[in-house]
Short mmCIF file of C-alpha atoms in Angstrom, two decimals:
data_model
loop_
_atom_site.label_atom_id
_atom_site.label_comp_id
_atom_site.label_asym_id
_atom_site.label_seq_id
_atom_site.Cartn_x
_atom_site.Cartn_y
_atom_site.Cartn_z
CA MET S 1 142.59 110.32 120.38
CA LYS S 2 145.36 109.95 122.95
CA ARG S 3 144.53 109.82 126.61
CA LEU S 4 143.86 113.23 128.16
CA THR S 5 144.02 114.40 131.76
CA LYS S 6 140.72 114.34 133.59
CA ALA S 7 140.35 118.13 133.40
CA GLU S 8 141.12 118.17 129.66
CA ARG S 9 138.73 115.31 129.06
CA GLN S 10 135.90 116.95 130.98
CA GLU S 11 136.35 120.22 129.10
CA ASN S 12 136.37 118.34 125.78
CA LEU S 13 133.35 116.31 126.84
CA LYS S 14 131.36 119.44 127.54
CA GLU S 15 132.28 120.89 124.15
CA ARG S 16 131.36 117.72 122.29
CA LEU S 17 127.97 117.54 123.99
CA ASP S 18 127.29 121.19 123.22
CA GLU S 19 127.83 120.37 119.55
CA ASP S 20 125.93 117.07 119.58
CA PRO S 21 123.78 116.53 122.67
CA PHE S 22 122.76 113.09 121.42
CA LEU S 23 126.09 111.32 121.80
CA ILE S 24 125.59 108.37 124.13
CA ASP S 25 127.98 107.34 126.90
CA ARG S 26 129.34 104.40 124.90
CA GLU S 27 130.20 106.66 121.96
CA LEU S 28 131.83 109.18 124.30
CA ALA S 29 133.80 106.41 125.99
CA GLU S 30 135.15 105.27 122.61
CA LEU S 31 135.90 108.84 121.63
CA PHE S 32 137.95 109.54 124.74
CA ASN S 33 139.32 106.02 125.04
CA VAL S 34 138.05 105.57 128.59
CA SER S 35 135.44 103.33 130.23
CA ILE S 36 131.71 104.10 130.13
CA GLN S 37 131.83 104.32 133.91
CA THR S 38 134.39 107.13 133.64
CA ILE S 39 132.11 109.05 131.28
CA ARG S 40 129.21 108.60 133.72
CA LEU S 41 131.28 110.01 136.55
CA ASP S 42 132.43 112.90 134.32
CA ARG S 43 128.80 113.74 133.49
CA LEU S 44 127.86 113.51 137.14
CA GLU S 45 130.61 115.92 138.13
CA LEU S 46 129.72 118.27 135.27
CA GLY S 47 126.00 118.07 136.04
CA ILE S 48 125.14 116.84 132.52
CA PRO S 49 122.07 114.56 132.46
CA GLU S 50 122.04 111.25 130.56
CA VAL S 51 121.28 111.26 126.84
CA ARG S 52 117.62 110.29 127.33
CA GLU S 53 117.05 113.37 129.50
CA ARG S 54 118.98 115.60 127.09
CA ILE S 55 116.84 114.38 124.18
CA LYS S 56 113.63 114.85 126.18
CA SER S 57 114.47 118.43 127.00
CA VAL S 58 115.15 119.28 123.34
CA ALA S 59 112.07 117.27 122.31
CA ARG S 60 109.78 119.25 124.61
CA GLN S 61 110.83 122.48 122.93
CA ALA S 62 110.47 121.11 119.39
CA SER S 63 107.12 119.42 120.08
CA SER S 64 105.52 122.63 121.22
CA LYS S 65 105.75 123.95 117.64
CA VAL S 66 103.90 121.08 115.95
CA LYS S 67 100.39 121.93 114.67
CA SER S 68 99.24 119.21 112.30
CA VAL S 69 99.24 116.29 114.77
CA GLN S 70 99.32 115.85 118.53
CA SER S 71 103.00 115.82 119.36
CA GLU S 72 102.66 112.53 121.24
CA GLU S 73 101.43 110.98 117.97
CA ILE S 74 104.85 111.42 116.38
CA ILE S 75 106.82 108.17 116.17
CA GLY S 76 110.22 108.93 117.72
CA GLU S 77 111.37 112.00 119.64
CA LEU S 78 111.10 115.21 117.67
CA ILE S 79 114.28 117.15 118.32
CA ASP S 80 114.14 119.96 115.77
CA ILE S 81 111.43 121.53 113.68
CA GLN S 82 110.95 124.48 111.32
CA LEU S 83 107.38 124.47 110.04
CA ASN S 84 107.08 124.04 106.25
CA ASP S 85 110.83 123.66 106.09
CA GLY S 86 112.35 120.73 107.93
CA GLY S 87 112.77 118.68 111.08
CA ILE S 88 114.70 115.93 112.84
CA SER S 89 113.53 113.04 115.00
CA ILE S 90 115.27 110.22 116.83
CA LEU S 91 113.95 106.70 117.30
CA GLU S 92 115.70 104.17 119.51
CA SER S 93 115.44 100.62 118.11
CA THR S 94 113.99 98.89 121.16
CA GLU S 95 112.97 95.22 121.41
CA GLU S 96 109.32 96.12 120.68
CA LEU S 97 110.24 97.34 117.20
CA VAL S 98 112.11 94.26 116.02
CA LEU S 99 111.21 90.90 114.57
CA GLU S 100 111.68 88.29 117.26
CA LYS S 101 113.69 85.87 115.17
CA SER S 102 116.16 88.22 113.50
CA LYS S 103 116.24 91.26 115.84
CA ILE S 104 115.85 93.39 112.73
CA VAL S 105 113.65 96.50 113.04
CA ARG S 106 110.41 96.05 111.13
CA GLY S 107 110.23 98.18 108.02
CA HIS S 108 106.96 99.83 108.95
CA HIS S 109 108.42 101.37 112.11
CA ILE S 110 111.13 103.09 110.06
CA PHE S 111 108.41 104.19 107.67
CA ALA S 112 106.29 105.45 110.58
CA GLN S 113 109.11 107.57 111.97
CA ALA S 114 109.72 109.19 108.59
CA ASN S 115 106.04 109.58 107.73
CA SER S 116 105.03 111.12 111.02
CA LEU S 117 107.97 113.51 110.83
CA ALA S 118 106.95 114.52 107.29
CA VAL S 119 103.44 115.24 108.57
CA ALA S 120 104.60 117.03 111.73
CA ILE S 121 106.60 119.67 109.88
CA ILE S 122 103.56 120.83 107.86
CA ASP S 123 102.15 124.19 109.00
CA ALA S 124 98.45 123.29 108.92
CA ASP S 125 95.63 122.22 111.22
CA ALA S 126 95.96 118.75 109.84
CA ALA S 127 97.93 116.90 107.17
CA LEU S 128 97.50 113.58 105.43
CA THR S 129 99.86 111.38 103.46
CA GLY S 130 99.02 111.17 99.75
CA SER S 131 101.81 108.94 98.55
CA ALA S 132 105.29 107.75 99.40
CA GLU S 133 108.30 106.20 97.74
CA VAL S 134 110.69 104.60 100.17
CA ARG S 135 113.90 102.65 100.03
CA TYR S 136 115.58 100.58 102.73
CA ASN S 137 119.35 100.51 102.34
CA ARG S 138 120.27 97.99 105.00
CA PRO S 139 118.66 96.09 107.90
CA VAL S 140 118.48 98.02 111.19
CA TYR S 141 119.19 96.07 114.37
CA VAL S 142 117.97 96.34 117.92
CA GLY S 143 119.87 99.02 119.85
CA GLU S 144 120.65 101.20 116.84
CA ARG S 145 119.53 104.82 116.95
CA LEU S 146 117.61 106.08 113.92
CA VAL S 147 118.04 109.77 113.18
CA ALA S 148 115.48 110.92 110.59
CA LYS S 149 115.85 114.27 108.84
CA ALA S 150 112.99 115.71 106.82
CA LYS S 151 113.12 118.55 104.32
CA VAL S 152 110.25 120.22 102.47
CA GLU S 153 111.45 120.33 98.87
CA LYS S 154 108.48 121.99 97.20
CA ILE S 155 105.02 123.30 98.02
CA LYS S 156 102.25 123.39 95.38
CA GLY S 157 98.90 124.57 96.73
CA ASN S 158 98.06 122.20 99.56
CA ARG S 159 100.59 119.63 98.38
CA PHE S 160 103.94 119.31 100.19
CA TYR S 161 106.83 117.35 98.71
CA VAL S 162 108.91 116.13 101.65
CA LYS S 163 112.17 114.18 101.51
CA VAL S 164 113.23 112.16 104.54
CA GLU S 165 116.56 110.44 105.09
CA THR S 166 117.20 108.25 108.10
CA LYS S 167 120.73 107.58 109.28
CA ILE S 168 122.52 105.53 111.91
CA ASN S 169 125.82 107.03 112.99
CA GLY S 170 125.89 108.99 109.74
CA GLU S 171 125.18 105.94 107.55
CA SER S 172 122.07 106.26 105.42
CA VAL S 173 119.67 103.35 106.08
CA PHE S 174 116.42 104.67 104.63
CA LYS S 175 115.22 107.28 102.16
CA GLY S 176 111.68 108.39 101.51
CA GLU S 177 109.82 110.88 99.36
CA PHE S 178 106.42 111.77 100.67
CA ILE S 179 103.61 113.86 99.23
CA ILE S 180 101.61 115.29 102.12
CA PHE S 181 98.34 117.21 101.82
CA SER S 182 97.49 119.95 104.24
CA VAL S 183 93.84 119.87 105.30
CA LYS S 184 91.73 122.59 106.88
CA ASP S 185 90.22 121.65 110.24
CA ASP S 186 86.61 121.95 109.05
CA LEU S 187 87.20 119.46 106.23
CA MET S 188 88.39 116.82 108.62
CA ASN S 189 85.01 115.77 109.95
CA ARG S 190 83.19 113.52 107.59
CA GLU S 191 79.55 114.24 107.00
CA GLY S 192 77.07 111.91 108.76
CA MET Y 1 65.71 92.94 98.84
CA LYS Y 2 62.11 92.36 99.82
CA ARG Y 3 61.26 90.80 103.15
CA LEU Y 4 61.65 87.03 103.24
CA THR Y 5 60.14 84.45 105.57
CA LYS Y 6 62.34 83.46 108.48
CA ALA Y 7 63.18 80.10 106.88
CA GLU Y 8 64.06 81.74 103.56
CA ARG Y 9 66.12 84.39 105.29
CA GLN Y 10 68.07 81.84 107.33
CA GLU Y 11 68.83 79.75 104.27
CA ASN Y 12 69.95 82.84 102.38
CA LEU Y 13 71.99 83.97 105.36
CA LYS Y 14 73.87 80.70 105.47
CA GLU Y 15 74.64 80.91 101.75
CA ARG Y 16 75.87 84.50 101.98
CA LEU Y 17 78.18 83.64 104.86
CA ASP Y 18 79.53 80.63 103.02
CA GLU Y 19 80.49 82.97 100.18
CA ASP Y 20 81.80 85.77 102.40
CA PRO Y 21 82.39 84.77 106.03
CA PHE Y 22 83.42 88.34 106.90
CA LEU Y 23 80.07 90.05 106.50
CA ILE Y 24 79.19 91.66 109.82
CA ASP Y 25 75.76 91.61 111.44
CA ARG Y 26 75.04 95.20 110.49
CA GLU Y 27 75.75 94.48 106.82
CA LEU Y 28 73.60 91.35 106.95
CA ALA Y 29 70.79 93.29 108.63
CA GLU Y 30 70.85 95.86 105.82
CA LEU Y 31 70.99 93.13 103.20
CA PHE Y 32 67.93 91.34 104.56
CA ASN Y 33 66.17 94.50 105.67
CA VAL Y 34 65.79 93.27 109.28
CA SER Y 35 67.20 94.39 112.62
CA ILE Y 36 70.68 93.45 113.81
CA GLN Y 37 69.00 91.62 116.70
CA THR Y 38 67.14 89.41 114.21
CA ILE Y 39 70.40 88.51 112.49
CA ARG Y 40 71.94 87.64 115.87
CA LEU Y 41 69.06 85.31 116.67
CA ASP Y 42 69.32 83.76 113.20
CA ARG Y 43 73.01 83.08 113.71
CA LEU Y 44 72.31 81.62 117.15
CA GLU Y 45 69.70 79.24 115.75
CA LEU Y 46 71.99 78.28 112.84
CA GLY Y 47 74.98 77.83 115.17
CA ILE Y 48 77.09 80.40 113.21
CA PRO Y 49 79.59 82.26 115.41
CA GLU Y 50 80.01 86.03 115.28
CA VAL Y 51 82.28 87.56 112.62
CA ARG Y 52 85.26 87.92 114.96
CA GLU Y 53 85.20 84.19 115.70
CA ARG Y 54 84.74 83.35 112.02
CA ILE Y 55 87.73 85.49 111.09
CA LYS Y 56 89.85 83.96 113.86
CA SER Y 57 89.12 80.46 112.72
CA VAL Y 58 90.13 81.24 109.12
CA ALA Y 59 93.13 83.22 110.41
CA ARG Y 60 94.41 80.29 112.45
CA GLN Y 61 94.49 78.10 109.35
CA ALA Y 62 96.17 80.77 107.19
CA SER Y 63 98.74 81.75 109.86
CA SER Y 64 100.00 78.20 110.18
CA LYS Y 65 101.41 78.47 106.63
CA VAL Y 66 103.53 81.58 107.19
CA LYS Y 67 107.29 81.00 107.30
CA SER Y 68 109.09 84.34 106.94
CA VAL Y 69 107.76 86.01 110.10
CA GLN Y 70 106.08 84.91 113.31
CA SER Y 71 102.40 84.96 112.45
CA GLU Y 72 101.60 87.18 115.45
CA GLU Y 73 103.95 89.77 113.89
CA ILE Y 74 101.55 90.34 111.00
CA ILE Y 75 99.56 93.55 111.29
CA GLY Y 76 95.92 92.57 110.84
CA GLU Y 77 94.36 89.10 110.68
CA LEU Y 78 95.74 86.92 107.92
CA ILE Y 79 92.79 85.18 106.33
CA ASP Y 80 94.24 83.62 103.21
CA ILE Y 81 97.71 82.80 101.99
CA GLN Y 82 99.40 80.99 99.11
CA LEU Y 83 103.18 81.17 99.56
CA ASN Y 84 105.00 83.05 96.77
CA ASP Y 85 101.64 83.82 95.20
CA GLY Y 86 99.21 85.89 97.24
CA GLY Y 87 97.31 86.55 100.45
CA ILE Y 88 94.59 88.55 102.15
CA SER Y 89 94.48 90.21 105.57
CA ILE Y 90 91.86 92.20 107.46
CA LEU Y 91 92.53 95.10 109.79
CA GLU Y 92 89.79 96.71 111.86
CA SER Y 93 90.27 100.45 112.27
CA THR Y 94 90.15 100.69 116.03
CA GLU Y 95 90.61 103.82 118.12
CA GLU Y 96 94.29 102.98 118.70
CA LEU Y 97 95.04 103.33 115.00
CA VAL Y 98 93.56 106.80 114.48
CA LEU Y 99 94.67 110.37 115.01
CA GLU Y 100 92.87 111.69 118.06
CA LYS Y 101 91.71 114.94 116.44
CA SER Y 102 90.40 113.69 113.12
CA LYS Y 103 89.64 109.99 113.80
CA ILE Y 104 91.50 109.26 110.58
CA VAL Y 105 93.63 106.09 110.51
CA ARG Y 106 97.31 106.95 110.50
CA GLY Y 107 99.01 106.23 107.19
CA HIS Y 108 101.72 104.06 108.66
CA HIS Y 109 99.20 101.53 110.01
CA ILE Y 110 97.79 101.03 106.52
CA PHE Y 111 101.36 100.73 105.26
CA ALA Y 112 102.16 98.23 108.05
CA GLN Y 113 99.23 95.98 107.15
CA ALA Y 114 100.24 95.92 103.47
CA ASN Y 115 103.96 95.57 104.17
CA SER Y 116 103.64 92.75 106.69
CA LEU Y 117 101.29 90.91 104.33
CA ALA Y 118 103.79 91.33 101.47
CA VAL Y 119 106.48 89.83 103.72
CA ALA Y 120 104.27 87.04 105.08
CA ILE Y 121 103.50 85.55 101.68
CA ILE Y 122 107.18 85.01 100.84
CA ASP Y 123 108.30 81.37 101.02
CA ALA Y 124 111.60 81.90 102.89
CA ASP Y 125 113.10 81.68 106.37
CA ALA Y 126 113.03 85.45 106.53
CA ALA Y 127 112.20 88.36 104.25
CA LEU Y 128 113.00 92.05 104.33
CA THR Y 129 111.50 95.06 102.59
CA GLY Y 130 113.80 96.64 100.03
CA SER Y 131 111.58 99.42 98.74
CA ALA Y 132 107.97 100.49 98.43
CA GLU Y 133 105.81 102.86 96.42
CA VAL Y 134 102.48 103.55 98.04
CA ARG Y 135 99.47 105.71 97.34
CA TYR Y 136 96.60 106.64 99.67
CA ASN Y 137 93.37 107.21 97.79
CA ARG Y 138 91.18 108.54 100.59
CA PRO Y 139 91.26 108.95 104.38
CA VAL Y 140 90.19 105.87 106.36
CA TYR Y 141 88.03 106.45 109.42
CA VAL Y 142 87.69 104.67 112.74
CA GLY Y 143 85.40 101.63 112.44
CA GLU Y 144 86.17 100.91 108.79
CA ARG Y 145 87.46 97.46 107.92
CA LEU Y 146 90.59 97.36 105.77
CA VAL Y 147 90.85 94.32 103.50
CA ALA Y 148 94.37 94.07 102.00
CA LYS Y 149 95.06 91.75 99.10
CA ALA Y 150 98.64 90.96 98.07
CA LYS Y 151 99.83 89.38 94.86
CA VAL Y 152 103.36 88.32 93.90
CA GLU Y 153 103.81 89.79 90.40
CA LYS Y 154 107.35 88.66 89.64
CA ILE Y 155 110.25 86.81 91.24
CA LYS Y 156 113.86 87.53 90.24
CA GLY Y 157 116.43 85.61 92.25
CA ASN Y 158 115.77 86.56 95.88
CA ARG Y 159 113.72 89.63 94.87
CA PHE Y 160 109.94 89.50 95.06
CA TYR Y 161 107.76 92.13 93.41
CA VAL Y 162 104.54 92.28 95.41
CA LYS Y 163 101.47 94.41 94.70
CA VAL Y 164 99.04 95.14 97.53
CA GLU Y 165 95.67 96.81 97.25
CA THR Y 166 93.61 97.67 100.31
CA LYS Y 167 89.86 98.11 100.06
CA ILE Y 168 86.96 99.10 102.27
CA ASN Y 169 83.65 97.59 101.14
CA GLY Y 170 85.13 97.12 97.71
CA GLU Y 171 86.43 100.70 97.43
CA SER Y 172 90.17 101.00 96.87
CA VAL Y 173 91.78 103.16 99.59
CA PHE Y 174 95.45 102.23 99.24
CA LYS Y 175 97.79 100.73 96.68
CA GLY Y 176 101.37 99.67 97.21
CA GLU Y 177 104.19 98.07 95.25
CA PHE Y 178 106.81 96.41 97.40
CA ILE Y 179 110.13 94.82 96.59
CA ILE Y 180 110.84 92.16 99.21
CA PHE Y 181 114.11 90.26 99.58
CA SER Y 182 114.11 86.71 100.84
CA VAL Y 183 116.94 86.02 103.24
CA LYS Y 184 118.45 82.69 104.33
CA ASP Y 185 118.29 82.08 108.06
CA ASP Y 186 122.07 81.95 108.51
CA LEU Y 187 122.50 85.40 106.96
CA MET Y 188 120.17 87.00 109.48
CA ASN Y 189 122.59 87.15 112.34
CA ARG Y 190 125.00 90.02 112.03
CA GLU Y 191 128.61 89.28 112.62
CA GLY Y 192 130.13 90.44 115.91
#
């Protein structure tokens, strides 16, 4: 994209963030061919909070719809949810999630994001994982942002077939197929 | 088992713990039909440390053999390992691992124990999960002790087919089949 005037850039910036509120400053800087500092100033002038705040605000709305788990028990930030249909969550690959030596995100964290999303979208008092088939397409490194998208493919009785695909900047890094069981609240407490 | 004399019981106790150092005091008390306090006194007189210490001592030995990950990055206590062959780890279901509402252990923790064990037994500088098929047989509750056993079934080039089964008191609660890739150290650092 060729360099725009400040007014043009700010208008464009606002539009882009309306479409995709999860673009980070670095991505916006590359997009508009300006420095990150310039983007920060643009956001300040436009009154647009930083990406973390934007995600939080969307996450608060989405989380309020979850029934099957406590929303704080979801791994990643839930940013969209339609019960028994689908949902999206975002997980930032922080240092705590990676192997020390290689800085590669541990596979079970990527699994946890997908699995907890698959459970969260179920419209039930509680839901448990029955089985899963997962595939890791490439290593994920510290700093990369994992966007997981879940879709309920089929419902048979209390059995939910959920597909999850996790992407980084549009590139698929993980795919999973989960079978989740919905459970009634009164069956959850074991006898004795 | 009928009530034994103290000397008989202590001798028996020593034998049982030689065979299975991970029996806890409660299990021993049931086995010998005495109080937990009696078992504690027996252990004190015999100079046998509590189960946590016994596990730690075995874990220290096993952990020193792991190459592909830092041993503290394994989920659960590694208690046995033969590189490229098999291994065993133990995970106590503490409050941190369970869903608040149901006290059921979250599926991804059980996955994490199995997955990190499957990676740990690989004889390589580093190892990454390629895919997994897992099945949960029943919910696991707070306080239950998960014993995961991994076995390398097949090796094809840098691809390791690892089966893991997790049991509680001998009852199978989880099965997983993992494909793990060994990676050379110099391939672990991404270009750029």
